[in-house]
Amino acid sequence: MRITPRRLAVGMNLWAPNLFSGIRIRRFSEDWTHATVELHVNAITRNYVKTAFGGSMSAMTDPYFFMLVMHQLGRDYVVWDTRGEIEFVKPGRGVLTAEFHVSAEQAAALRDRADGGAKVHEWFETVITDRAGDVVAKVRREVYIREKRRVTEARA
C-alpha cells in the first residue's frame, strides 16, 4: 500500500510519541512540499512554570524536513535527520504551530548534489509560533541525503 500524505498524517497522529505529547500533524501537502504541525501545550507538555517544555517543541519539529525531502526524492536516496538546533525566543502557551517547506526546486537541487553517491548535508529552518503569530522558537534541522549505493553502482 502506497503511503499518501493523508495516511501519513493520520498514522503519525496515532503514533504514541506524538499522541501523548500533544503533537498533531495538521497536514502534509499532496506534493510533499509542505507540512503543518501543532503542539497543544497541556499538563503533559508543559514545564514547571506552565509554558511549553523545550523537549516537546523540539519533538514537534524533528522528522518533518527529512520526511518532505524523502518523499520528494523517492526510494533511491538515503535521507536522515542528523542534527537540530533550537533557539527559544519567548514562552510558549496554548497551541503552537510550525510550518515546514521544501520546494520541488530545493528537492531537485538536492537530488543533483547527491547524484553519484555524494553525501549532502543541508540545513532547513522554520519557526514555532503561538496563536497570536508571535515567534516562540527558531529551529534549524540538518538533513543528510545520499543516493543509495545500489543506484550509484548500477549507473557505473
GROMACS .gro file of C-alpha atoms in nm, residues 18-24 26 37-58 60 88 90-98 128-131 134 136-137:
model
   48
   18ASN     CA    1   0.304   1.225   1.912
   19LEU     CA    2  -0.035   1.123   2.053
   20PHE     CA    3   0.076   1.152   2.415
   21SER     CA    4   0.295   1.459   2.358
   22GLY     CA    5   0.019   1.683   2.229
   23ILE     CA    6   0.170   1.690   1.879
   24ARG     CA    7  -0.081   1.695   1.592
   26ARG     CA    8  -0.250   1.903   1.056
   37VAL     CA    9   0.231   2.061   1.283
   38GLU     CA   10   0.077   2.180   1.609
   39LEU     CA   11   0.175   2.132   1.972
   40HIS     CA   12  -0.105   2.161   2.226
   41VAL     CA   13   0.052   2.282   2.549
   42ASN     CA   14  -0.117   2.098   2.834
   43ALA     CA   15  -0.035   1.936   3.169
   44ILE     CA   16   0.182   1.674   2.998
   45THR     CA   17   0.370   1.904   2.757
   46ARG     CA   18   0.441   2.200   2.980
   47ASN     CA   19   0.729   2.261   3.214
   48TYR     CA   20   0.750   2.366   3.579
   49VAL     CA   21   0.645   2.726   3.501
   50LYS     CA   22   0.350   2.610   3.286
   51THR     CA   23   0.494   2.700   2.945
   52ALA     CA   24   0.581   2.464   2.661
   53PHE     CA   25   0.851   2.212   2.751
   54GLY     CA   26   1.151   2.264   2.524
   55GLY     CA   27   1.173   1.892   2.450
   56SER     CA   28   0.815   1.895   2.323
   57MET     CA   29   0.894   2.188   2.092
   58SER     CA   30   1.199   2.007   1.962
   60MET     CA   31   0.733   1.870   1.713
   88PHE     CA   32   1.383   2.973   2.248
   90LYS     CA   33   0.959   3.356   2.431
   91PRO     CA   34   0.748   3.128   2.649
   92GLY     CA   35   0.505   2.912   2.454
   93ARG     CA   36   0.147   2.879   2.571
   94GLY     CA   37  -0.169   2.739   2.420
   95VAL     CA   38  -0.139   2.594   2.072
   96LEU     CA   39   0.194   2.631   1.895
   97THR     CA   40   0.240   2.583   1.520
   98ALA     CA   41   0.535   2.502   1.294
  128ILE     CA   42   0.735   2.791   1.603
  129THR     CA   43   0.460   3.047   1.654
  130ASP     CA   44   0.177   3.089   1.902
  131ARG     CA   45  -0.186   3.167   1.817
  134ASP     CA   46   0.446   3.561   1.772
  136VAL     CA   47   0.821   3.130   2.025
  137ALA     CA   48   1.128   2.948   1.891
   0.00000   0.00000   0.00000
